[in-house]
XYZ file of C-alpha atoms in Angstrom:
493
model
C 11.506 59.345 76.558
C 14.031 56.628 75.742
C 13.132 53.299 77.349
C 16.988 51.800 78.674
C 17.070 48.919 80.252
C 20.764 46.732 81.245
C 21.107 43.091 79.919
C 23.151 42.156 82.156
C 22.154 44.589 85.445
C 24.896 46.660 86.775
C 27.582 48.395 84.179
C 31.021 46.245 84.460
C 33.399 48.574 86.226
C 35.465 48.848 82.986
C 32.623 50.841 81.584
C 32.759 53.552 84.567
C 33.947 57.094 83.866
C 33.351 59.982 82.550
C 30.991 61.313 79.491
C 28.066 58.863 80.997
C 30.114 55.457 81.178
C 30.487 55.618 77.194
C 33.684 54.067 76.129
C 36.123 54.920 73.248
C 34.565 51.943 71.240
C 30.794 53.021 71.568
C 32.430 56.625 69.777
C 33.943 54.412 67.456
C 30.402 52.279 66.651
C 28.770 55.643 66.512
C 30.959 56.802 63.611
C 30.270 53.738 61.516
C 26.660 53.754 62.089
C 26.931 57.977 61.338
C 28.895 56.914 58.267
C 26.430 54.303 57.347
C 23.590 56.575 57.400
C 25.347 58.439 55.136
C 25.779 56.496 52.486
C 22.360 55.090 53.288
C 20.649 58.742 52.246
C 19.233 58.289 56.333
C 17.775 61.500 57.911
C 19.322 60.546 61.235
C 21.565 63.977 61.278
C 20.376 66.907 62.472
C 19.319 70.136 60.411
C 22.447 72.512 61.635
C 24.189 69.414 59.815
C 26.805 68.827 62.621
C 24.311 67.202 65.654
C 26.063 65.273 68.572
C 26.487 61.543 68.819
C 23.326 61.215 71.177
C 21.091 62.628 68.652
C 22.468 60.731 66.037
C 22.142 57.890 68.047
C 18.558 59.042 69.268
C 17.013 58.205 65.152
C 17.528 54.678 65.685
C 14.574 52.400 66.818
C 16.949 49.746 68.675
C 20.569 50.941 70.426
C 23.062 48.327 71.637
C 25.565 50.100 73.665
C 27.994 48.158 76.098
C 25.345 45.350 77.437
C 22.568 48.141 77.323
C 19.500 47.899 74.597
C 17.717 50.928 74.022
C 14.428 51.404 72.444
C 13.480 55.000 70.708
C 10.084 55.557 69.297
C 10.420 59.123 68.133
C 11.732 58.489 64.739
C 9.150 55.339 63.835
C 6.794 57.588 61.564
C 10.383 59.087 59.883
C 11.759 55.619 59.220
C 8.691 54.045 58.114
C 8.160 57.163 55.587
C 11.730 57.323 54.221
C 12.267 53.362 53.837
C 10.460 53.044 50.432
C 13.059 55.710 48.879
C 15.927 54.079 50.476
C 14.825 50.244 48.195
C 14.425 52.632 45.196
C 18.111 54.253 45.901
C 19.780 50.496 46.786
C 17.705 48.869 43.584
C 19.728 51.996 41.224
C 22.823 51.177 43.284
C 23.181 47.437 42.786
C 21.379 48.019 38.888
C 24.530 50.378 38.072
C 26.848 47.741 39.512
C 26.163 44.825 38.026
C 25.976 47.073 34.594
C 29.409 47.841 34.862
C 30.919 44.488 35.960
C 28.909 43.086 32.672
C 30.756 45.532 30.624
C 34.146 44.670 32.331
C 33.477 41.073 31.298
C 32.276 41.343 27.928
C 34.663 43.933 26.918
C 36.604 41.796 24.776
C 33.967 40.530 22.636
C 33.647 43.508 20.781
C 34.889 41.815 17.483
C 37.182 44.853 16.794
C 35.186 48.117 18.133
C 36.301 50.374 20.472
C 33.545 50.179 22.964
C 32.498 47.286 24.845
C 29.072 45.437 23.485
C 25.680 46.089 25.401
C 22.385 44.888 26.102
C 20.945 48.215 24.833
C 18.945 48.657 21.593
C 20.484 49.113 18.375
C 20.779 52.458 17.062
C 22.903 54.478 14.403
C 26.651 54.222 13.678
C 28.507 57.049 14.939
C 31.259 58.911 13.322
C 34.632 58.228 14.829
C 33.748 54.696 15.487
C 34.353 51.518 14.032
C 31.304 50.249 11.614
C 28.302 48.687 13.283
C 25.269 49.698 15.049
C 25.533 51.646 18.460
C 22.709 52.949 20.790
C 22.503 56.094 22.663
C 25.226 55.170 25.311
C 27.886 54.227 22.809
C 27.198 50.629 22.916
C 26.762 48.000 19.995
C 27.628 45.696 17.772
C 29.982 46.270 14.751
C 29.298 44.808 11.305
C 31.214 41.236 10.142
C 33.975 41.077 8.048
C 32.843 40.945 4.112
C 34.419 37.413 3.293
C 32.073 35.459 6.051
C 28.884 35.968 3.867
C 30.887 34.495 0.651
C 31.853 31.333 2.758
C 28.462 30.869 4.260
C 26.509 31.222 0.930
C 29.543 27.977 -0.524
C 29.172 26.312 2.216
C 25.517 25.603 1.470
C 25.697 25.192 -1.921
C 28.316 22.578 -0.957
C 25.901 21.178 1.615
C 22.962 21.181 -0.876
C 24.680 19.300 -4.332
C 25.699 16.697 -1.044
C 22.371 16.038 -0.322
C 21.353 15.553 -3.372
C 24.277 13.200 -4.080
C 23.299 11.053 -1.059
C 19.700 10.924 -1.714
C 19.461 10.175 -5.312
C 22.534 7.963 -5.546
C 24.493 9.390 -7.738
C 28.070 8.947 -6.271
C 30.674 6.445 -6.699
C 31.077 3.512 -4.733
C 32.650 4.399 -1.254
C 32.069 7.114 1.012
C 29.617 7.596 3.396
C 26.074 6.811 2.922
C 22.944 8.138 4.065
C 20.941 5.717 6.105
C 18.370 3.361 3.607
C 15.390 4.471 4.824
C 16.559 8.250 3.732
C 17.401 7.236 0.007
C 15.134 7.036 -2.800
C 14.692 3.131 -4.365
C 15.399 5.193 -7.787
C 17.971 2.223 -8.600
C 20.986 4.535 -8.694
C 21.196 4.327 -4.912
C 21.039 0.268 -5.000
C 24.421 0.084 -7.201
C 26.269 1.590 -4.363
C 25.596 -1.675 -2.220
C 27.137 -4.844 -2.699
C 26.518 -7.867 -4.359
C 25.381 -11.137 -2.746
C 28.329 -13.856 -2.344
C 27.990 -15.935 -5.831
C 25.610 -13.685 -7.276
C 26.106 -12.662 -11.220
C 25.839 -9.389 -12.366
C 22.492 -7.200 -11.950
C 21.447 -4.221 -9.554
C 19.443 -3.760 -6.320
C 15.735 -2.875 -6.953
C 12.436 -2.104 -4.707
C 9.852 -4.675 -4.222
C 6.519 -3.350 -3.444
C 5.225 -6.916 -3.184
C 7.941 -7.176 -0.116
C 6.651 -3.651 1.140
C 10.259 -1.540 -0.375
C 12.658 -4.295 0.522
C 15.458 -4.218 -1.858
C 16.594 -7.468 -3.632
C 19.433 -8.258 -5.686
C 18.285 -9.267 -9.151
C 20.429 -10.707 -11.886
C 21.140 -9.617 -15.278
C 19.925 -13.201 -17.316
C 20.936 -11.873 -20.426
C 24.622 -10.894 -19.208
C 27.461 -12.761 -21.549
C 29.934 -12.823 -17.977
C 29.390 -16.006 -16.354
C 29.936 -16.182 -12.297
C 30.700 -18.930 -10.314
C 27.735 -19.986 -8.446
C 24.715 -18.218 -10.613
C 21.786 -19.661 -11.189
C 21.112 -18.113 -13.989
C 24.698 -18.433 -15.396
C 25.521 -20.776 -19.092
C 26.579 -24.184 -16.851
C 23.476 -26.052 -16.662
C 24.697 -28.708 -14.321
C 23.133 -30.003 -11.494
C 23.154 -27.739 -8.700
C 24.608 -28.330 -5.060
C 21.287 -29.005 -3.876
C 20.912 -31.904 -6.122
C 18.021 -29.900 -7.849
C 18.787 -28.423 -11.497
C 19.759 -24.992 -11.880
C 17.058 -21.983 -11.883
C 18.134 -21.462 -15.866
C 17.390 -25.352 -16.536
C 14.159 -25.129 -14.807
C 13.190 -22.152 -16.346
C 14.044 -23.044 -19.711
C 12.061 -26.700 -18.630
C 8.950 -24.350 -18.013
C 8.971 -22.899 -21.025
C 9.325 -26.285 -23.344
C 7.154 -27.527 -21.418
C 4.286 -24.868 -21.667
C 5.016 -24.819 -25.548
C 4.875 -28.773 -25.903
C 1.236 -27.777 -23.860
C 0.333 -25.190 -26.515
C 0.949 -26.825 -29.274
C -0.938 -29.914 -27.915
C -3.980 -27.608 -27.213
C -4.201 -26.340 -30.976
C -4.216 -29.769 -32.390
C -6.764 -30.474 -30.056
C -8.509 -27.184 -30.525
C -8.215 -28.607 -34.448
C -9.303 -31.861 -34.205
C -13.137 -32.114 -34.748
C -15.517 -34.423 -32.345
C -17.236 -37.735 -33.642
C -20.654 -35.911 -34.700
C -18.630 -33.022 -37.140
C -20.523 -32.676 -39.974
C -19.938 -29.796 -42.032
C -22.776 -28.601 -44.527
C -22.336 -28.246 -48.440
C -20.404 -24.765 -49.760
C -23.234 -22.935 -51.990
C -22.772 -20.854 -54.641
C -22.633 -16.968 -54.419
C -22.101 -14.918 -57.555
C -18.821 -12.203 -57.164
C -21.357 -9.689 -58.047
C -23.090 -10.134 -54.823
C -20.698 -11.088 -52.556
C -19.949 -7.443 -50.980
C -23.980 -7.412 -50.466
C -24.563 -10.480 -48.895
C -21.645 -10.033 -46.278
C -23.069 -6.800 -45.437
C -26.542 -8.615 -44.546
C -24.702 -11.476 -42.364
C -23.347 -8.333 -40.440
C -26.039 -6.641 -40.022
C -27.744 -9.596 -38.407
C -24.897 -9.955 -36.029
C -25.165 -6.455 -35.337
C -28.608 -7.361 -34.232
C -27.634 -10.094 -32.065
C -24.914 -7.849 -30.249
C -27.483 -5.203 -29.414
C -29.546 -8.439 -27.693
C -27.273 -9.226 -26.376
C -26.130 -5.959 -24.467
C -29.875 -5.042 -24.017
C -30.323 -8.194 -21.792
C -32.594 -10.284 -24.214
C -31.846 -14.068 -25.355
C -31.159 -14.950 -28.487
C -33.791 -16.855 -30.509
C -33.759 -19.966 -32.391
C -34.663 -17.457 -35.485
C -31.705 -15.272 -34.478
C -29.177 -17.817 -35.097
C -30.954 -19.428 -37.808
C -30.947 -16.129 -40.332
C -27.235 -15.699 -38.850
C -26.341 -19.329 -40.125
C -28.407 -18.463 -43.493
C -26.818 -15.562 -44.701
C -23.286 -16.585 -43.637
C -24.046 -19.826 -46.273
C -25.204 -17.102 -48.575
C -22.490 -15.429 -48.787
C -20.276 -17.799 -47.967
C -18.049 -16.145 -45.986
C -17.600 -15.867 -42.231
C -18.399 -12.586 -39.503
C -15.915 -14.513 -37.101
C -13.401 -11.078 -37.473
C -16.605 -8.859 -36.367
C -17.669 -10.829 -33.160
C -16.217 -9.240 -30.022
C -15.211 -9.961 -27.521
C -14.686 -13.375 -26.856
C -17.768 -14.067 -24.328
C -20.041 -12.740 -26.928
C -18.743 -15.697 -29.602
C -19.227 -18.397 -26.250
C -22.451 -17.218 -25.740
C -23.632 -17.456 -29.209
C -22.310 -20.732 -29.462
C -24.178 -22.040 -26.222
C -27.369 -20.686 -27.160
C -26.816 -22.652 -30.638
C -26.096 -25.967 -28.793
C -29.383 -25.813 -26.142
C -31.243 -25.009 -29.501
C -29.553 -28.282 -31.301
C -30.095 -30.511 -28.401
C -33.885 -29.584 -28.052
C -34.238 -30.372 -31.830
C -32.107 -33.458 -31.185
C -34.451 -34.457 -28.106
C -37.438 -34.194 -30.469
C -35.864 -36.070 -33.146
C -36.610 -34.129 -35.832
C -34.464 -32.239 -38.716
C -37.432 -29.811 -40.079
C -36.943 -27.499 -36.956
C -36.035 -23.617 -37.586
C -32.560 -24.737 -37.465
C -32.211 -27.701 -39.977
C -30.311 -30.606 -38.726
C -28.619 -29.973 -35.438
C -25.244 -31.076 -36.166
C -24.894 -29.456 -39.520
C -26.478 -26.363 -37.545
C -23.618 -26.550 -34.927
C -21.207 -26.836 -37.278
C -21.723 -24.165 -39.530
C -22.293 -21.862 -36.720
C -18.840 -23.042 -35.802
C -17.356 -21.816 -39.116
C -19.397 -18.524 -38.663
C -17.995 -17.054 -35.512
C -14.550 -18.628 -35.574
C -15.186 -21.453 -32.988
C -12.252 -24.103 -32.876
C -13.637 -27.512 -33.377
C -12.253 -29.350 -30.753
C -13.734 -26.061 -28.703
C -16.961 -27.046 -30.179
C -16.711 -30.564 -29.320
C -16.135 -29.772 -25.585
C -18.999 -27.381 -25.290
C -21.495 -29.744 -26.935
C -19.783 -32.953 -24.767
C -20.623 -31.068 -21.424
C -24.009 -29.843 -22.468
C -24.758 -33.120 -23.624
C -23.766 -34.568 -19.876
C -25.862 -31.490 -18.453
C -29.350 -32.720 -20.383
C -28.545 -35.998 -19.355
C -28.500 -35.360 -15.324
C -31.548 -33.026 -15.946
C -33.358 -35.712 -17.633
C -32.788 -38.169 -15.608
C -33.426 -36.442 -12.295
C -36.925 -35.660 -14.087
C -37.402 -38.961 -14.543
C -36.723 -40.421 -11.259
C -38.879 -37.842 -9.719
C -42.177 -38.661 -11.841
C -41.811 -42.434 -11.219
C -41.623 -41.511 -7.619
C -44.831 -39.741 -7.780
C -46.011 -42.351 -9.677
C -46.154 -41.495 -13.614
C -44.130 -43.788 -15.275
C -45.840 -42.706 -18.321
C -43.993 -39.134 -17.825
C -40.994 -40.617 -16.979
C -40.886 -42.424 -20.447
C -41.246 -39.144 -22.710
C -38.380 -37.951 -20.356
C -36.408 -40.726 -20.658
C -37.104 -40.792 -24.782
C -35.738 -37.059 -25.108
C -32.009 -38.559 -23.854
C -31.697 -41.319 -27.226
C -32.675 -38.410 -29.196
C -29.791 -36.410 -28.018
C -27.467 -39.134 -27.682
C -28.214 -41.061 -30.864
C -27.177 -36.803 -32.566
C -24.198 -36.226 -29.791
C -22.919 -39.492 -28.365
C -20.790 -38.751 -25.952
C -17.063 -40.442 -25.556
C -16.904 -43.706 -23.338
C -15.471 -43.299 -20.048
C -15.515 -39.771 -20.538
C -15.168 -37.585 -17.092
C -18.390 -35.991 -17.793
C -20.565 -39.037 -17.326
C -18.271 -39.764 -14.431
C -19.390 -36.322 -13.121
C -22.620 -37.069 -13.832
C -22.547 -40.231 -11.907
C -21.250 -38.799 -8.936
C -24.179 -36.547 -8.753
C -27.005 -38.397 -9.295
C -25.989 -41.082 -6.123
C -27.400 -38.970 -3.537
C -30.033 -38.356 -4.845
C -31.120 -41.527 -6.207
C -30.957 -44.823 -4.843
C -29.657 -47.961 -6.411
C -33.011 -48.958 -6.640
C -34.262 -46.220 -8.599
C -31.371 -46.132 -10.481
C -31.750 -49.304 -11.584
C -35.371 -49.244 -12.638
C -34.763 -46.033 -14.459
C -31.980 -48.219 -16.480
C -34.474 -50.840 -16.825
C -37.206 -48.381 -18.169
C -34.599 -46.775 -20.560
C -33.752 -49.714 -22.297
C -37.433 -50.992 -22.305
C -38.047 -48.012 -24.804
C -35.258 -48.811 -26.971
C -32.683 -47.483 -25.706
C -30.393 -49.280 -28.085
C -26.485 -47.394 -28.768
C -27.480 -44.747 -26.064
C -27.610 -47.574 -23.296
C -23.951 -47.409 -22.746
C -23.986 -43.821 -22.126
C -26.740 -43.814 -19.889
C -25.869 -46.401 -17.756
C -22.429 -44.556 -16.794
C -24.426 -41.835 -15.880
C -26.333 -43.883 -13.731
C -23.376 -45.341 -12.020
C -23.073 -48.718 -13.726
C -21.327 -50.626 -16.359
C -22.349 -50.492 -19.522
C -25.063 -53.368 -20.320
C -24.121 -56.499 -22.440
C -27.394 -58.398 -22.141
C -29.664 -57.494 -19.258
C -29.796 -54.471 -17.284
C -28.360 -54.732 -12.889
C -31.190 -55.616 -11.035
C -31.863 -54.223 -7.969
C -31.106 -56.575 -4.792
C -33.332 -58.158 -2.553
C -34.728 -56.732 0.317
């Protein structure tokens, strides 16, 4: 049974009558909710198809009728068991609604067909329609007019040969311009830029040293002169008050040939000691002979040489023979140019040790014929020579007399002597120039190490032995004047 209960208690007296107190608008509700149903799909009707407004009104859960609510629980299990097909039904409803109010809107976009464009996959062309691709409904696309493939394929050649224009540079002057981190520093992209103020002609280039920054660099050997170049044909003092970059540079490069050609006459001039040896005879017939033995014992020395092993006093002594012999030179087959030093050096420590003993029947003859020839023999300059045997000469001395002041420290003045004898040997053969920086050197390098005092006993044993001509040199190195009568004494305690 229906549970009714009033809202409001007793029934307003406009709601008495006839047919149970209903009123013409609760026959009127009745109909809409009937109607409702309806449309709805709802099983509220009855099964002879024409049922009464109460049982139509009886399939509802909840019933507000003039100020009454009623409650029916008859039709729950119905409801609850037809409510899943009535979503289904209203999802189909509002699916086939929007479909066609998406086709009203897009009918126009058909480019040309005669049915509107879909959503739907792609399918066939039909007969009868206009050319394109329809689906099974009749809706599609139809296919583009033959001209737009032509101007899209011209349009990017066009955009291509532009690129290429921009990046490589290869334009005229004006127009737009790519941005300079998007061209290539290929120098046809630099010419499109312009010139510094006052600047002659030239072109922009790349700088790696600057990491890519472009600079402006001038054409020196251009005949058009600009006002303001630096590198232009007026060689007047700049605004600066400075000379012009072309004066200076053509300043640099007198100067650095006045330089050069100073160098070779000194590389030509030979040192006090020079003393070339007598020419000897070799016959024509055995000339080609001969020069093949000199090479052969430079060959030998190279592979010493790269094998690690010193050359010998014998070594340079049959290399000095058989160049006399055949009286010609090996200077054009001695490479590279440390290889010729280094023979050279080795020949100078083997002349000073024979000049230290004081004696010309060593393997080598007399040293400064020996040095001399072996000058001529590998193509070393004279004046080249001279400096070698100069600051080898200054290196024997400091050894020596470093020796020397350490044995008279220890007590053997004996030893310190025979050290002291080897230096007249070397510099009665190789006297060194007076005032020369290398004693200087040498001077500066033996005051820490030795004290005045020392210093000035070891002059005072030096010339005790007969020092003689060599006194001068020594005493330099030692850090005094050169004697006149009587050596510095030491000062009192």
């Amino acid at each position: 049974a229906a549970l009714v209960c009033c809202t409001a208690g007793a029934p307003p007296a406009w709601a008495a009558g006839s047919d149970g107190g209903r009123h013409s608008r609760s026959k009127l509700r009745d109909k809409e909710d009937r109607y409702e149903r309806e449309q709805n799909g709802g099983s509220g009707s009855s099964a002879s198809g024409g049922g009464s407004g109460d049982s139509d009104s009886g399939a509802q859960l909840v019933k507000m009728d003039d100020g009454q609510l009623t409650l029916n629980f008859k039709g729950v299990k119905q409801e609850v068991a037809g409510l899943g097909g009535r979503i289904k039904r209203a999802h189909k409803r509002a699916t086939k609604s929007l479909k066609k109010k998406v086709d009203s809107t897009v009918s126009g976009l058909n480019n040309g067909g005669n049915r509107p464009v879909s959503g739907r996959s792609l399918g066939t062309s039909r007969p009868g329609q206009a050319g394109g691709s329809y689906g099974g409904g009749g809706y599609g696309h139809t296919a583009q007019a033959p001209w737009v493939g032509s101007v899209l394929g011209w349009a990017g050649v066009l955009f291509i040969a532009w690129a290429v224009i921009q990046v490589f540079g290869l334009g005229g002057p004006g127009g737009f311009q790519l941005p300079k981190s998007l061209r290539l520093g290929l120098g046809g992209g630099g010419r499109r830029r312009k010139k510094p103020r006052g600047s002659g002609p030239g072109r922009w280039v790349s700088d790696r040293l600057l990491g890519g920054r472009e600079v402006w660099v001038e054409d020196a050997f251009s005949s058009k002169v600009t006002r303001g170049n630096a590198l232009g044909d007026d060689l007047t003092i700049s605004r600066s008050g400075g000379l012009s970059e072309k004066v200076a540079i053509e300043r640099r490069k007198e100067e650095a040939k006045v330089a050069k050609v100073k160098a070779a006459a000194d590389d030509a001039m030979p040192p006090p000691w020079w003393d070339p040896p007598s020419l000897g005879y070799c016959p024509p017939s055995q000339r080609d002979e001969r020069v093949t033995a000199a090479r052969a014992v430079l060959a030998r020395c190279g592979a010493k040489r790269v094998g690690g092993a010193e050359y010998t006093d014998d070594d340079l002594a049959e290399l000095r023979e058989a160049c006399a012999a055949a009286g010609s030179s090996v200077a054009d087959r001695v490479r590279p140019e440390t290889a010729r030093v280094g023979i050279y050096k080795a020949g100078v420590e083997f002349a000073l040790d024979a000049a230290a003993r004081r004696t010309s029947t060593s393997t080598i003859g007399p040293p400064a014929q020996f040095l001399t020839g072996l000058s001529d023999d590998i193509g070393v300059a004279p004046g080249k020579a001279g400096r070698t045997v100069t600051a080898a000469v200054a290196a024997r001395i400091r050894a020596e007399l470093l020796q020397a002041g350490a044995q008279r420290r220890q007590g053997d003045d004996g030893g310190a002597m025979m050290t002291l004898d080897g230096i007249i040997g070397v510099v009665s053969c190789f006297p060194p120039a007076s005032h020369s920086a290398e004693l200087e050197m040498v001077a500066d390098g033996l005051a820490p190490r030795l004290s005045r005092e020392e210093r000035a006993a070891l002059l005072e044993m030096f010339m005790s032995i007969g020092g003689g001509d060599a006194a001068g040199a020594v005493a330099e190195a030692l850090g005094f004047p050169p004697p006149t009568s009587a050596p510095p004494s030491a000062p009192s305690p």
